[in-house]
Amino acid sequence: MSALPFHTLLSRAERAGIYHMPFAADLALEEATESLEYPMYRVDLAKVTDKEGFLEAISKAMDFPDWFGHNWDALADCLTDLSWMGADGYVIILDHADGFAQASPTDFATALSVLQDAADTWREDGVPLWTLVGTASDGLDWLQDIE
């Protein structure tokens, strides 16, 4: 997919949510987020195997405020606030999610649920919050592809 279709798609809050990261789409996504002036946060989950590791990785990648409490409620609070960023839309990429999904499927599901709830909350204000999950295998084939 080229940057132009991503540009059009990413600006649509009603479509925002959690999707499988498209293969080889990094450059097009970067171009689209830059043209829309959306911040794009890459959360490296390569070494993450549990809730604590995930919360640390996402808080570091997104530069959460000092008040972040390193629990699911605090994650939800940060994701539905984002006042320290002040953008018209957001893209979060969960790179190398396979290990976390396999090592701790319940925590992985909870993380995705919190991210989806945040996307739903932002949608009410017309602000797209996208989460793209990058995997190296087909182990997460239940994720929707972004189109």
mmCIF file of N, CA and C in Angstrom:
data_model
loop_
_atom_site.group_PDB
_atom_site.id
_atom_site.type_symbol
_atom_site.label_atom_id
_atom_site.label_comp_id
_atom_site.label_asym_id
_atom_site.label_seq_id
_atom_site.Cartn_x
_atom_site.Cartn_y
_atom_site.Cartn_z
ATOM 1 N N MET A 1 0.856 -1.177 0.000
ATOM 2 C CA MET A 1 0.000 0.000 0.000
ATOM 3 C C MET A 1 0.895 1.230 0.000
ATOM 4 N N SER A 2 0.562 2.218 -0.817
ATOM 5 C CA SER A 2 1.357 3.435 -0.892
ATOM 6 C C SER A 2 0.961 4.398 0.217
ATOM 7 N N ALA A 3 1.730 5.477 0.338
ATOM 8 C CA ALA A 3 1.470 6.468 1.385
ATOM 9 C C ALA A 3 0.102 7.117 1.219
ATOM 10 N N LEU A 4 -0.330 7.360 -0.033
ATOM 11 C CA LEU A 4 -1.607 8.028 -0.252
ATOM 12 C C LEU A 4 -2.791 7.251 0.317
ATOM 13 N N PRO A 5 -2.937 5.936 0.025
ATOM 14 C CA PRO A 5 -4.048 5.214 0.665
ATOM 15 C C PRO A 5 -3.937 5.189 2.196
ATOM 16 N N PHE A 6 -2.706 5.078 2.730
ATOM 17 C CA PHE A 6 -2.556 5.132 4.186
ATOM 18 C C PHE A 6 -2.960 6.503 4.704
ATOM 19 N N HIS A 7 -2.589 7.546 3.989
ATOM 20 C CA HIS A 7 -2.943 8.903 4.383
ATOM 21 C C HIS A 7 -4.460 9.030 4.506
ATOM 22 N N THR A 8 -5.169 8.519 3.523
ATOM 23 C CA THR A 8 -6.630 8.574 3.517
ATOM 24 C C THR A 8 -7.208 7.714 4.639
ATOM 25 N N LEU A 9 -6.701 6.509 4.778
ATOM 26 C CA LEU A 9 -7.216 5.585 5.782
ATOM 27 C C LEU A 9 -6.938 6.058 7.205
ATOM 28 N N LEU A 10 -5.704 6.454 7.487
ATOM 29 C CA LEU A 10 -5.327 6.822 8.853
ATOM 30 C C LEU A 10 -6.107 8.020 9.375
ATOM 31 N N SER A 11 -6.584 8.870 8.498
ATOM 32 C CA SER A 11 -7.334 10.045 8.944
ATOM 33 C C SER A 11 -8.783 9.725 9.305
ATOM 34 N N ARG A 12 -9.227 8.498 9.053
ATOM 35 C CA ARG A 12 -10.616 8.109 9.303
ATOM 36 C C ARG A 12 -10.769 7.504 10.700
ATOM 37 N N ALA A 13 -11.201 8.313 11.639
ATOM 38 C CA ALA A 13 -11.356 7.876 13.033
ATOM 39 C C ALA A 13 -12.323 6.707 13.159
ATOM 40 N N GLU A 14 -13.329 6.666 12.315
ATOM 41 C CA GLU A 14 -14.329 5.589 12.428
ATOM 42 C C GLU A 14 -13.756 4.217 12.102
ATOM 43 N N ARG A 15 -12.617 4.160 11.433
ATOM 44 C CA ARG A 15 -11.980 2.892 11.095
ATOM 45 C C ARG A 15 -10.861 2.525 12.059
ATOM 46 N N ALA A 16 -10.429 3.459 12.887
ATOM 47 C CA ALA A 16 -9.268 3.235 13.758
ATOM 48 C C ALA A 16 -9.536 2.130 14.764
ATOM 49 N N GLY A 17 -8.477 1.422 15.113
ATOM 50 C CA GLY A 17 -8.550 0.328 16.070
ATOM 51 C C GLY A 17 -7.278 -0.484 16.002
ATOM 52 N N ILE A 18 -7.394 -1.782 16.213
ATOM 53 C CA ILE A 18 -6.232 -2.673 16.233
ATOM 54 C C ILE A 18 -6.237 -3.536 14.980
ATOM 55 N N TYR A 19 -5.100 -3.536 14.296
ATOM 56 C CA TYR A 19 -4.958 -4.282 13.052
ATOM 57 C C TYR A 19 -3.584 -4.932 12.980
ATOM 58 N N HIS A 20 -3.486 -5.915 12.108
ATOM 59 C CA HIS A 20 -2.207 -6.545 11.825
ATOM 60 C C HIS A 20 -1.356 -5.553 11.045
ATOM 61 N N MET A 21 -0.093 -5.418 11.410
ATOM 62 C CA MET A 21 0.827 -4.526 10.699
ATOM 63 C C MET A 21 1.063 -5.085 9.303
ATOM 64 N N PRO A 22 0.780 -4.298 8.265
ATOM 65 C CA PRO A 22 0.987 -4.803 6.909
ATOM 66 C C PRO A 22 2.460 -5.068 6.625
ATOM 67 N N PHE A 23 2.737 -6.146 5.953
ATOM 68 C CA PHE A 23 4.096 -6.525 5.617
ATOM 69 C C PHE A 23 4.709 -5.478 4.693
ATOM 70 N N ALA A 24 5.918 -5.064 5.005
ATOM 71 C CA ALA A 24 6.693 -4.130 4.178
ATOM 72 C C ALA A 24 5.979 -2.801 3.950
ATOM 73 N N ALA A 25 5.249 -2.310 4.933
ATOM 74 C CA ALA A 25 4.529 -1.047 4.780
ATOM 75 C C ALA A 25 5.153 0.084 5.592
ATOM 76 N N ASP A 26 6.311 -0.148 6.188
ATOM 77 C CA ASP A 26 6.919 0.853 7.070
ATOM 78 C C ASP A 26 7.079 2.223 6.421
ATOM 79 N N LEU A 27 7.667 2.259 5.247
ATOM 80 C CA LEU A 27 7.932 3.541 4.597
ATOM 81 C C LEU A 27 6.636 4.271 4.271
ATOM 82 N N ALA A 28 5.661 3.565 3.730
ATOM 83 C CA ALA A 28 4.385 4.190 3.395
ATOM 84 C C ALA A 28 3.677 4.704 4.648
ATOM 85 N N LEU A 29 3.748 3.938 5.731
ATOM 86 C CA LEU A 29 3.144 4.388 6.989
ATOM 87 C C LEU A 29 3.848 5.625 7.529
ATOM 88 N N GLU A 30 5.167 5.623 7.496
ATOM 89 C CA GLU A 30 5.917 6.777 7.975
ATOM 90 C C GLU A 30 5.575 8.022 7.162
ATOM 91 N N GLU A 31 5.506 7.885 5.845
ATOM 92 C CA GLU A 31 5.157 9.021 4.988
ATOM 93 C C GLU A 31 3.751 9.526 5.300
ATOM 94 N N ALA A 32 2.820 8.606 5.477
ATOM 95 C CA ALA A 32 1.437 8.994 5.763
ATOM 96 C C ALA A 32 1.320 9.685 7.121
ATOM 97 N N THR A 33 1.959 9.128 8.146
ATOM 98 C CA THR A 33 1.865 9.756 9.473
ATOM 99 C C THR A 33 2.543 11.124 9.476
ATOM 100 N N GLU A 34 3.647 11.256 8.761
ATOM 101 C CA GLU A 34 4.313 12.565 8.674
ATOM 102 C C GLU A 34 3.425 13.584 7.968
ATOM 103 N N SER A 35 2.799 13.182 6.869
ATOM 104 C CA SER A 35 1.963 14.137 6.131
ATOM 105 C C SER A 35 0.724 14.537 6.933
ATOM 106 N N LEU A 36 0.228 13.628 7.759
ATOM 107 C CA LEU A 36 -0.923 13.932 8.616
ATOM 108 C C LEU A 36 -0.514 14.609 9.923
ATOM 109 N N GLU A 37 0.793 14.655 10.169
ATOM 110 C CA GLU A 37 1.349 15.185 11.422
ATOM 111 C C GLU A 37 0.863 14.402 12.637
ATOM 112 N N TYR A 38 0.740 13.069 12.451
ATOM 113 C CA TYR A 38 0.421 12.167 13.550
ATOM 114 C C TYR A 38 1.734 11.624 14.101
ATOM 115 N N PRO A 39 1.878 11.584 15.399
ATOM 116 C CA PRO A 39 3.050 10.885 15.934
ATOM 117 C C PRO A 39 2.899 9.379 15.715
ATOM 118 N N MET A 40 4.016 8.722 15.418
ATOM 119 C CA MET A 40 4.018 7.269 15.265
ATOM 120 C C MET A 40 4.971 6.714 16.318
ATOM 121 N N TYR A 41 4.452 5.859 17.173
ATOM 122 C CA TYR A 41 5.234 5.286 18.265
ATOM 123 C C TYR A 41 5.497 3.822 17.996
ATOM 124 N N ARG A 42 6.763 3.452 17.982
ATOM 125 C CA ARG A 42 7.160 2.056 17.811
ATOM 126 C C ARG A 42 7.473 1.478 19.190
ATOM 127 N N VAL A 43 6.722 0.458 19.558
ATOM 128 C CA VAL A 43 6.913 -0.211 20.835
ATOM 129 C C VAL A 43 7.586 -1.545 20.540
ATOM 130 N N ASP A 44 8.845 -1.670 20.905
ATOM 131 C CA ASP A 44 9.599 -2.889 20.634
ATOM 132 C C ASP A 44 9.287 -3.932 21.706
ATOM 133 N N LEU A 45 8.599 -4.987 21.289
ATOM 134 C CA LEU A 45 8.200 -6.042 22.224
ATOM 135 C C LEU A 45 9.074 -7.296 22.086
ATOM 136 N N ALA A 46 10.206 -7.176 21.415
ATOM 137 C CA ALA A 46 11.062 -8.339 21.147
ATOM 138 C C ALA A 46 11.456 -9.088 22.414
ATOM 139 N N LYS A 47 11.676 -8.386 23.508
ATOM 140 C CA LYS A 47 12.103 -9.028 24.754
ATOM 141 C C LYS A 47 11.009 -9.045 25.814
ATOM 142 N N VAL A 48 9.800 -8.683 25.437
ATOM 143 C CA VAL A 48 8.694 -8.595 26.391
ATOM 144 C C VAL A 48 8.001 -9.949 26.508
ATOM 145 N N THR A 49 7.829 -10.398 27.754
ATOM 146 C CA THR A 49 7.157 -11.675 27.997
ATOM 147 C C THR A 49 6.026 -11.574 29.019
ATOM 148 N N ASP A 50 5.817 -10.368 29.571
ATOM 149 C CA ASP A 50 4.791 -10.239 30.605
ATOM 150 C C ASP A 50 4.245 -8.813 30.665
ATOM 151 N N LYS A 51 3.247 -8.635 31.504
ATOM 152 C CA LYS A 51 2.576 -7.350 31.680
ATOM 153 C C LYS A 51 3.555 -6.251 32.030
ATOM 154 N N GLU A 52 4.413 -6.487 32.991
ATOM 155 C CA GLU A 52 5.353 -5.464 33.438
ATOM 156 C C GLU A 52 6.263 -5.014 32.302
ATOM 157 N N GLY A 53 6.748 -5.965 31.519
ATOM 158 C CA GLY A 53 7.597 -5.639 30.386
ATOM 159 C C GLY A 53 6.862 -4.831 29.335
ATOM 160 N N PHE A 54 5.606 -5.196 29.079
ATOM 161 C CA PHE A 54 4.805 -4.449 28.113
ATOM 162 C C PHE A 54 4.579 -3.018 28.586
ATOM 163 N N LEU A 55 4.174 -2.869 29.841
ATOM 164 C CA LEU A 55 3.895 -1.528 30.358
ATOM 165 C C LEU A 55 5.151 -0.657 30.339
ATOM 166 N N GLU A 56 6.292 -1.243 30.639
ATOM 167 C CA GLU A 56 7.553 -0.499 30.577
ATOM 168 C C GLU A 56 7.876 -0.100 29.143
ATOM 169 N N ALA A 57 7.707 -1.031 28.209
ATOM 170 C CA ALA A 57 8.029 -0.755 26.804
ATOM 171 C C ALA A 57 7.134 0.334 26.215
ATOM 172 N N ILE A 58 5.835 0.264 26.479
ATOM 173 C CA ILE A 58 4.937 1.263 25.896
ATOM 174 C C ILE A 58 5.111 2.622 26.568
ATOM 175 N N SER A 59 5.348 2.624 27.876
ATOM 176 C CA SER A 59 5.531 3.909 28.555
ATOM 177 C C SER A 59 6.806 4.603 28.082
ATOM 178 N N LYS A 60 7.831 3.816 27.824
ATOM 179 C CA LYS A 60 9.095 4.379 27.333
ATOM 180 C C LYS A 60 8.931 4.888 25.894
ATOM 181 N N ALA A 61 8.332 4.076 25.036
ATOM 182 C CA ALA A 61 8.172 4.443 23.624
ATOM 183 C C ALA A 61 7.288 5.675 23.449
ATOM 184 N N MET A 62 6.264 5.798 24.288
ATOM 185 C CA MET A 62 5.328 6.911 24.150
ATOM 186 C C MET A 62 5.628 8.056 25.108
ATOM 187 N N ASP A 63 6.707 7.937 25.857
ATOM 188 C CA ASP A 63 7.136 8.986 26.780
ATOM 189 C C ASP A 63 6.010 9.407 27.733
ATOM 190 N N PHE A 64 5.436 8.393 28.403
ATOM 191 C CA PHE A 64 4.349 8.669 29.343
ATOM 192 C C PHE A 64 4.822 9.592 30.460
ATOM 193 N N PRO A 65 3.900 10.359 31.035
ATOM 194 C CA PRO A 65 4.251 11.264 32.137
ATOM 195 C C PRO A 65 4.701 10.496 33.383
ATOM 196 N N ASP A 66 5.339 11.196 34.278
ATOM 197 C CA ASP A 66 5.841 10.599 35.525
ATOM 198 C C ASP A 66 4.738 9.957 36.354
ATOM 199 N N TRP A 67 3.509 10.434 36.217
ATOM 200 C CA TRP A 67 2.417 9.894 37.033
ATOM 201 C C TRP A 67 1.923 8.530 36.555
ATOM 202 N N PHE A 68 2.461 8.022 35.428
ATOM 203 C CA PHE A 68 2.042 6.703 34.936
ATOM 204 C C PHE A 68 2.298 5.651 36.009
ATOM 205 N N GLY A 69 1.250 4.903 36.387
ATOM 206 C CA GLY A 69 1.316 3.978 37.510
ATOM 207 C C GLY A 69 1.694 2.546 37.187
ATOM 208 N N HIS A 70 2.062 2.229 35.951
ATOM 209 C CA HIS A 70 2.484 0.885 35.548
ATOM 210 C C HIS A 70 1.455 -0.197 35.889
ATOM 211 N N ASN A 71 0.191 0.088 35.560
ATOM 212 C CA ASN A 71 -0.867 -0.906 35.662
ATOM 213 C C ASN A 71 -1.852 -0.649 34.528
ATOM 214 N N TRP A 72 -2.805 -1.561 34.346
ATOM 215 C CA TRP A 72 -3.728 -1.431 33.210
ATOM 216 C C TRP A 72 -4.565 -0.159 33.280
ATOM 217 N N ASP A 73 -5.034 0.203 34.465
ATOM 218 C CA ASP A 73 -5.839 1.424 34.597
ATOM 219 C C ASP A 73 -5.028 2.661 34.232
ATOM 220 N N ALA A 74 -3.780 2.694 34.661
ATOM 221 C CA ALA A 74 -2.913 3.832 34.335
ATOM 222 C C ALA A 74 -2.635 3.879 32.831
ATOM 223 N N LEU A 75 -2.485 2.713 32.199
ATOM 224 C CA LEU A 75 -2.300 2.673 30.756
ATOM 225 C C LEU A 75 -3.524 3.266 30.065
ATOM 226 N N ALA A 76 -4.699 2.846 30.502
ATOM 227 C CA ALA A 76 -5.934 3.388 29.924
ATOM 228 C C ALA A 76 -6.002 4.900 30.118
ATOM 229 N N ASP A 77 -5.636 5.361 31.298
ATOM 230 C CA ASP A 77 -5.652 6.803 31.568
ATOM 231 C C ASP A 77 -4.718 7.556 30.625
ATOM 232 N N CYS A 78 -3.508 7.051 30.446
ATOM 233 C CA CYS A 78 -2.551 7.715 29.555
ATOM 234 C C CYS A 78 -3.030 7.692 28.111
ATOM 235 N N LEU A 79 -3.528 6.551 27.664
ATOM 236 C CA LEU A 79 -3.943 6.427 26.270
ATOM 237 C C LEU A 79 -5.180 7.251 25.937
ATOM 238 N N THR A 80 -6.001 7.552 26.929
ATOM 239 C CA THR A 80 -7.189 8.358 26.666
ATOM 240 C C THR A 80 -6.986 9.824 27.011
ATOM 241 N N ASP A 81 -5.786 10.176 27.463
ATOM 242 C CA ASP A 81 -5.453 11.565 27.753
ATOM 243 C C ASP A 81 -4.570 12.107 26.620
ATOM 244 N N LEU A 82 -3.338 11.681 26.562
ATOM 245 C CA LEU A 82 -2.372 12.083 25.537
ATOM 246 C C LEU A 82 -2.225 13.595 25.398
ATOM 247 N N SER A 83 -2.590 14.345 26.439
ATOM 248 C CA SER A 83 -2.517 15.801 26.385
ATOM 249 C C SER A 83 -1.093 16.308 26.209
ATOM 250 N N TRP A 84 -0.111 15.529 26.615
ATOM 251 C CA TRP A 84 1.277 15.952 26.465
ATOM 252 C C TRP A 84 1.748 15.812 25.015
ATOM 253 N N MET A 85 0.910 15.235 24.150
ATOM 254 C CA MET A 85 1.270 15.068 22.746
ATOM 255 C C MET A 85 0.515 16.031 21.837
ATOM 256 N N GLY A 86 -0.748 16.217 22.106
ATOM 257 C CA GLY A 86 -1.562 17.166 21.363
ATOM 258 C C GLY A 86 -1.552 17.002 19.852
ATOM 259 N N ALA A 87 -1.983 15.877 19.345
ATOM 260 C CA ALA A 87 -2.039 15.644 17.904
ATOM 261 C C ALA A 87 -3.482 15.385 17.467
ATOM 262 N N ASP A 88 -3.674 15.379 16.156
ATOM 263 C CA ASP A 88 -5.003 15.117 15.598
ATOM 264 C C ASP A 88 -5.259 13.638 15.366
ATOM 265 N N GLY A 89 -4.252 12.803 15.612
ATOM 266 C CA GLY A 89 -4.362 11.364 15.458
ATOM 267 C C GLY A 89 -3.061 10.721 15.903
ATOM 268 N N TYR A 90 -3.104 9.402 16.145
ATOM 269 C CA TYR A 90 -1.951 8.697 16.703
ATOM 270 C C TYR A 90 -1.832 7.316 16.069
ATOM 271 N N VAL A 91 -0.593 6.860 15.893
ATOM 272 C CA VAL A 91 -0.329 5.522 15.397
ATOM 273 C C VAL A 91 0.669 4.849 16.338
ATOM 274 N N ILE A 92 0.274 3.694 16.844
ATOM 275 C CA ILE A 92 1.140 2.894 17.721
ATOM 276 C C ILE A 92 1.446 1.601 16.990
ATOM 277 N N ILE A 93 2.716 1.277 16.893
ATOM 278 C CA ILE A 93 3.121 0.024 16.254
ATOM 279 C C ILE A 93 3.743 -0.867 17.312
ATOM 280 N N LEU A 94 3.161 -2.026 17.509
ATOM 281 C CA LEU A 94 3.691 -3.013 18.441
ATOM 282 C C LEU A 94 4.573 -3.964 17.644
ATOM 283 N N ASP A 95 5.859 -3.666 17.602
ATOM 284 C CA ASP A 95 6.809 -4.488 16.842
ATOM 285 C C ASP A 95 7.141 -5.770 17.590
ATOM 286 N N HIS A 96 7.307 -6.855 16.850
ATOM 287 C CA HIS A 96 7.750 -8.145 17.399
ATOM 288 C C HIS A 96 6.830 -8.633 18.521
ATOM 289 N N ALA A 97 5.542 -8.623 18.274
ATOM 290 C CA ALA A 97 4.554 -8.959 19.307
ATOM 291 C C ALA A 97 4.408 -10.454 19.561
ATOM 292 N N ASP A 98 4.965 -11.287 18.700
ATOM 293 C CA ASP A 98 4.779 -12.738 18.805
ATOM 294 C C ASP A 98 5.156 -13.307 20.175
ATOM 295 N N GLY A 99 6.341 -12.944 20.649
ATOM 296 C CA GLY A 99 6.836 -13.510 21.903
ATOM 297 C C GLY A 99 5.939 -13.178 23.081
ATOM 298 N N PHE A 100 5.516 -11.934 23.170
ATOM 299 C CA PHE A 100 4.622 -11.513 24.247
ATOM 300 C C PHE A 100 3.288 -12.242 24.135
ATOM 301 N N ALA A 101 2.749 -12.335 22.928
ATOM 302 C CA ALA A 101 1.467 -13.018 22.725
ATOM 303 C C ALA A 101 1.535 -14.483 23.125
ATOM 304 N N GLN A 102 2.660 -15.129 22.850
ATOM 305 C CA GLN A 102 2.810 -16.553 23.175
ATOM 306 C C GLN A 102 3.146 -16.769 24.642
ATOM 307 N N ALA A 103 4.006 -15.907 25.201
ATOM 308 C CA ALA A 103 4.443 -16.089 26.589
ATOM 309 C C ALA A 103 3.348 -15.737 27.589
ATOM 310 N N SER A 104 2.534 -14.760 27.254
ATOM 311 C CA SER A 104 1.509 -14.307 28.191
ATOM 312 C C SER A 104 0.245 -13.895 27.435
ATOM 313 N N PRO A 105 -0.488 -14.889 26.914
ATOM 314 C CA PRO A 105 -1.650 -14.569 26.075
ATOM 315 C C PRO A 105 -2.725 -13.745 26.784
ATOM 316 N N THR A 106 -2.898 -13.946 28.079
ATOM 317 C CA THR A 106 -3.907 -13.174 28.812
ATOM 318 C C THR A 106 -3.493 -11.709 28.912
ATOM 319 N N ASP A 107 -2.231 -11.459 29.251
ATOM 320 C CA ASP A 107 -1.746 -10.076 29.324
ATOM 321 C C ASP A 107 -1.756 -9.417 27.954
ATOM 322 N N PHE A 108 -1.398 -10.175 26.923
ATOM 323 C CA PHE A 108 -1.421 -9.638 25.569
ATOM 324 C C PHE A 108 -2.840 -9.230 25.189
ATOM 325 N N ALA A 109 -3.799 -10.095 25.472
ATOM 326 C CA ALA A 109 -5.202 -9.793 25.171
ATOM 327 C C ALA A 109 -5.680 -8.573 25.949
ATOM 328 N N THR A 110 -5.268 -8.469 27.208
ATOM 329 C CA THR A 110 -5.646 -7.306 28.011
ATOM 330 C C THR A 110 -5.050 -6.032 27.433
ATOM 331 N N ALA A 111 -3.791 -6.089 27.028
ATOM 332 C CA ALA A 111 -3.140 -4.920 26.423
ATOM 333 C C ALA A 111 -3.907 -4.470 25.180
ATOM 334 N N LEU A 112 -4.264 -5.422 24.318
ATOM 335 C CA LEU A 112 -5.013 -5.075 23.109
ATOM 336 C C LEU A 112 -6.392 -4.531 23.453
ATOM 337 N N SER A 113 -7.007 -5.062 24.487
ATOM 338 C CA SER A 113 -8.314 -4.574 24.908
ATOM 339 C C SER A 113 -8.231 -3.118 25.378
ATOM 340 N N VAL A 114 -7.205 -2.804 26.153
ATOM 341 C CA VAL A 114 -7.015 -1.425 26.630
ATOM 342 C C VAL A 114 -6.773 -0.494 25.436
ATOM 343 N N LEU A 115 -5.963 -0.946 24.485
ATOM 344 C CA LEU A 115 -5.694 -0.138 23.297
ATOM 345 C C LEU A 115 -6.963 0.061 22.464
ATOM 346 N N GLN A 116 -7.775 -0.988 22.327
ATOM 347 C CA GLN A 116 -9.027 -0.860 21.575
ATOM 348 C C GLN A 116 -9.998 0.071 22.287
ATOM 349 N N ASP A 117 -10.101 -0.034 23.609
ATOM 350 C CA ASP A 117 -10.973 0.865 24.366
ATOM 351 C C ASP A 117 -10.541 2.321 24.189
ATOM 352 N N ALA A 118 -9.224 2.553 24.168
ATOM 353 C CA ALA A 118 -8.718 3.915 23.955
ATOM 354 C C ALA A 118 -9.089 4.405 22.557
ATOM 355 N N ALA A 119 -8.959 3.535 21.558
ATOM 356 C CA ALA A 119 -9.345 3.909 20.186
ATOM 357 C C ALA A 119 -10.830 4.255 20.121
ATOM 358 N N ASP A 120 -11.637 3.478 20.821
ATOM 359 C CA ASP A 120 -13.082 3.733 20.852
ATOM 360 C C ASP A 120 -13.389 5.077 21.515
ATOM 361 N N THR A 121 -12.685 5.382 22.587
ATOM 362 C CA THR A 121 -12.876 6.653 23.294
ATOM 363 C C THR A 121 -12.500 7.829 22.407
ATOM 364 N N TRP A 122 -11.334 7.735 21.745
ATOM 365 C CA TRP A 122 -10.892 8.817 20.865
ATOM 366 C C TRP A 122 -11.825 8.976 19.660
ATOM 367 N N ARG A 123 -12.370 7.877 19.181
ATOM 368 C CA ARG A 123 -13.274 7.923 18.029
ATOM 369 C C ARG A 123 -14.456 8.849 18.300
ATOM 370 N N GLU A 124 -14.941 8.862 19.529
ATOM 371 C CA GLU A 124 -16.069 9.723 19.894
ATOM 372 C C GLU A 124 -15.752 11.192 19.643
ATOM 373 N N ASP A 125 -14.468 11.558 19.707
ATOM 374 C CA ASP A 125 -14.037 12.942 19.451
ATOM 375 C C ASP A 125 -13.519 13.127 18.028
ATOM 376 N N GLY A 126 -13.641 12.083 17.204
ATOM 377 C CA GLY A 126 -13.183 12.174 15.829
ATOM 378 C C GLY A 126 -11.679 12.093 15.664
ATOM 379 N N VAL A 127 -10.999 11.546 16.674
ATOM 380 C CA VAL A 127 -9.538 11.437 16.648
ATOM 381 C C VAL A 127 -9.151 9.974 16.449
ATOM 382 N N PRO A 128 -8.433 9.659 15.364
ATOM 383 C CA PRO A 128 -8.029 8.274 15.149
ATOM 384 C C PRO A 128 -6.841 7.861 16.013
ATOM 385 N N LEU A 129 -6.980 6.721 16.654
ATOM 386 C CA LEU A 129 -5.884 6.087 17.395
ATOM 387 C C LEU A 129 -5.750 4.686 16.810
ATOM 388 N N TRP A 130 -4.666 4.472 16.078
ATOM 389 C CA TRP A 130 -4.410 3.201 15.416
ATOM 390 C C TRP A 130 -3.373 2.412 16.182
ATOM 391 N N THR A 131 -3.591 1.109 16.312
ATOM 392 C CA THR A 131 -2.576 0.204 16.830
ATOM 393 C C THR A 131 -2.353 -0.870 15.778
ATOM 394 N N LEU A 132 -1.107 -0.975 15.318
ATOM 395 C CA LEU A 132 -0.734 -1.970 14.323
ATOM 396 C C LEU A 132 0.198 -2.964 14.987
ATOM 397 N N VAL A 133 -0.148 -4.235 14.890
ATOM 398 C CA VAL A 133 0.589 -5.287 15.584
ATOM 399 C C VAL A 133 1.486 -6.006 14.589
ATOM 400 N N GLY A 134 2.789 -5.890 14.807
ATOM 401 C CA GLY A 134 3.759 -6.532 13.940
ATOM 402 C C GLY A 134 4.138 -7.908 14.459
ATOM 403 N N THR A 135 4.038 -8.894 13.574
ATOM 404 C CA THR A 135 4.365 -10.266 13.947
ATOM 405 C C THR A 135 5.250 -10.884 12.870
ATOM 406 N N ALA A 136 6.029 -11.860 13.267
ATOM 407 C CA ALA A 136 6.896 -12.562 12.322
ATOM 408 C C ALA A 136 6.270 -13.869 11.855
ATOM 409 N N SER A 137 5.201 -14.288 12.501
ATOM 410 C CA SER A 137 4.574 -15.570 12.150
ATOM 411 C C SER A 137 3.083 -15.365 11.950
ATOM 412 N N ASP A 138 2.408 -16.435 11.631
ATOM 413 C CA ASP A 138 0.960 -16.387 11.454
ATOM 414 C C ASP A 138 0.217 -16.727 12.741
ATOM 415 N N GLY A 139 0.922 -16.710 13.864
ATOM 416 C CA GLY A 139 0.319 -17.085 15.129
ATOM 417 C C GLY A 139 -0.785 -16.163 15.596
ATOM 418 N N LEU A 140 -0.857 -14.957 15.024
ATOM 419 C CA LEU A 140 -1.896 -14.000 15.399
ATOM 420 C C LEU A 140 -2.795 -13.720 14.205
ATOM 421 N N ASP A 141 -3.141 -14.774 13.484
ATOM 422 C CA ASP A 141 -3.901 -14.609 12.252
ATOM 423 C C ASP A 141 -5.333 -14.128 12.493
ATOM 424 N N TRP A 142 -5.763 -14.039 13.734
ATOM 425 C CA TRP A 142 -7.090 -13.536 14.048
ATOM 426 C C TRP A 142 -7.154 -12.010 13.976
ATOM 427 N N LEU A 143 -5.993 -11.345 13.911
ATOM 428 C CA LEU A 143 -5.999 -9.898 13.778
ATOM 429 C C LEU A 143 -6.471 -9.493 12.391
ATOM 430 N N GLN A 144 -7.261 -8.448 12.316
ATOM 431 C CA GLN A 144 -7.715 -7.928 11.031
ATOM 432 C C GLN A 144 -6.560 -7.294 10.291
ATOM 433 N N ASP A 145 -6.567 -7.404 8.976
ATOM 434 C CA ASP A 145 -5.600 -6.691 8.151
ATOM 435 C C ASP A 145 -6.129 -5.290 7.901
ATOM 436 N N ILE A 146 -5.228 -4.337 7.907
ATOM 437 C CA ILE A 146 -5.608 -2.963 7.605
ATOM 438 C C ILE A 146 -5.797 -2.849 6.096
ATOM 439 N N GLU A 147 -6.876 -2.264 5.670
ATOM 440 C CA GLU A 147 -7.166 -2.148 4.231
ATOM 441 C C GLU A 147 -7.462 -0.734 3.881
#
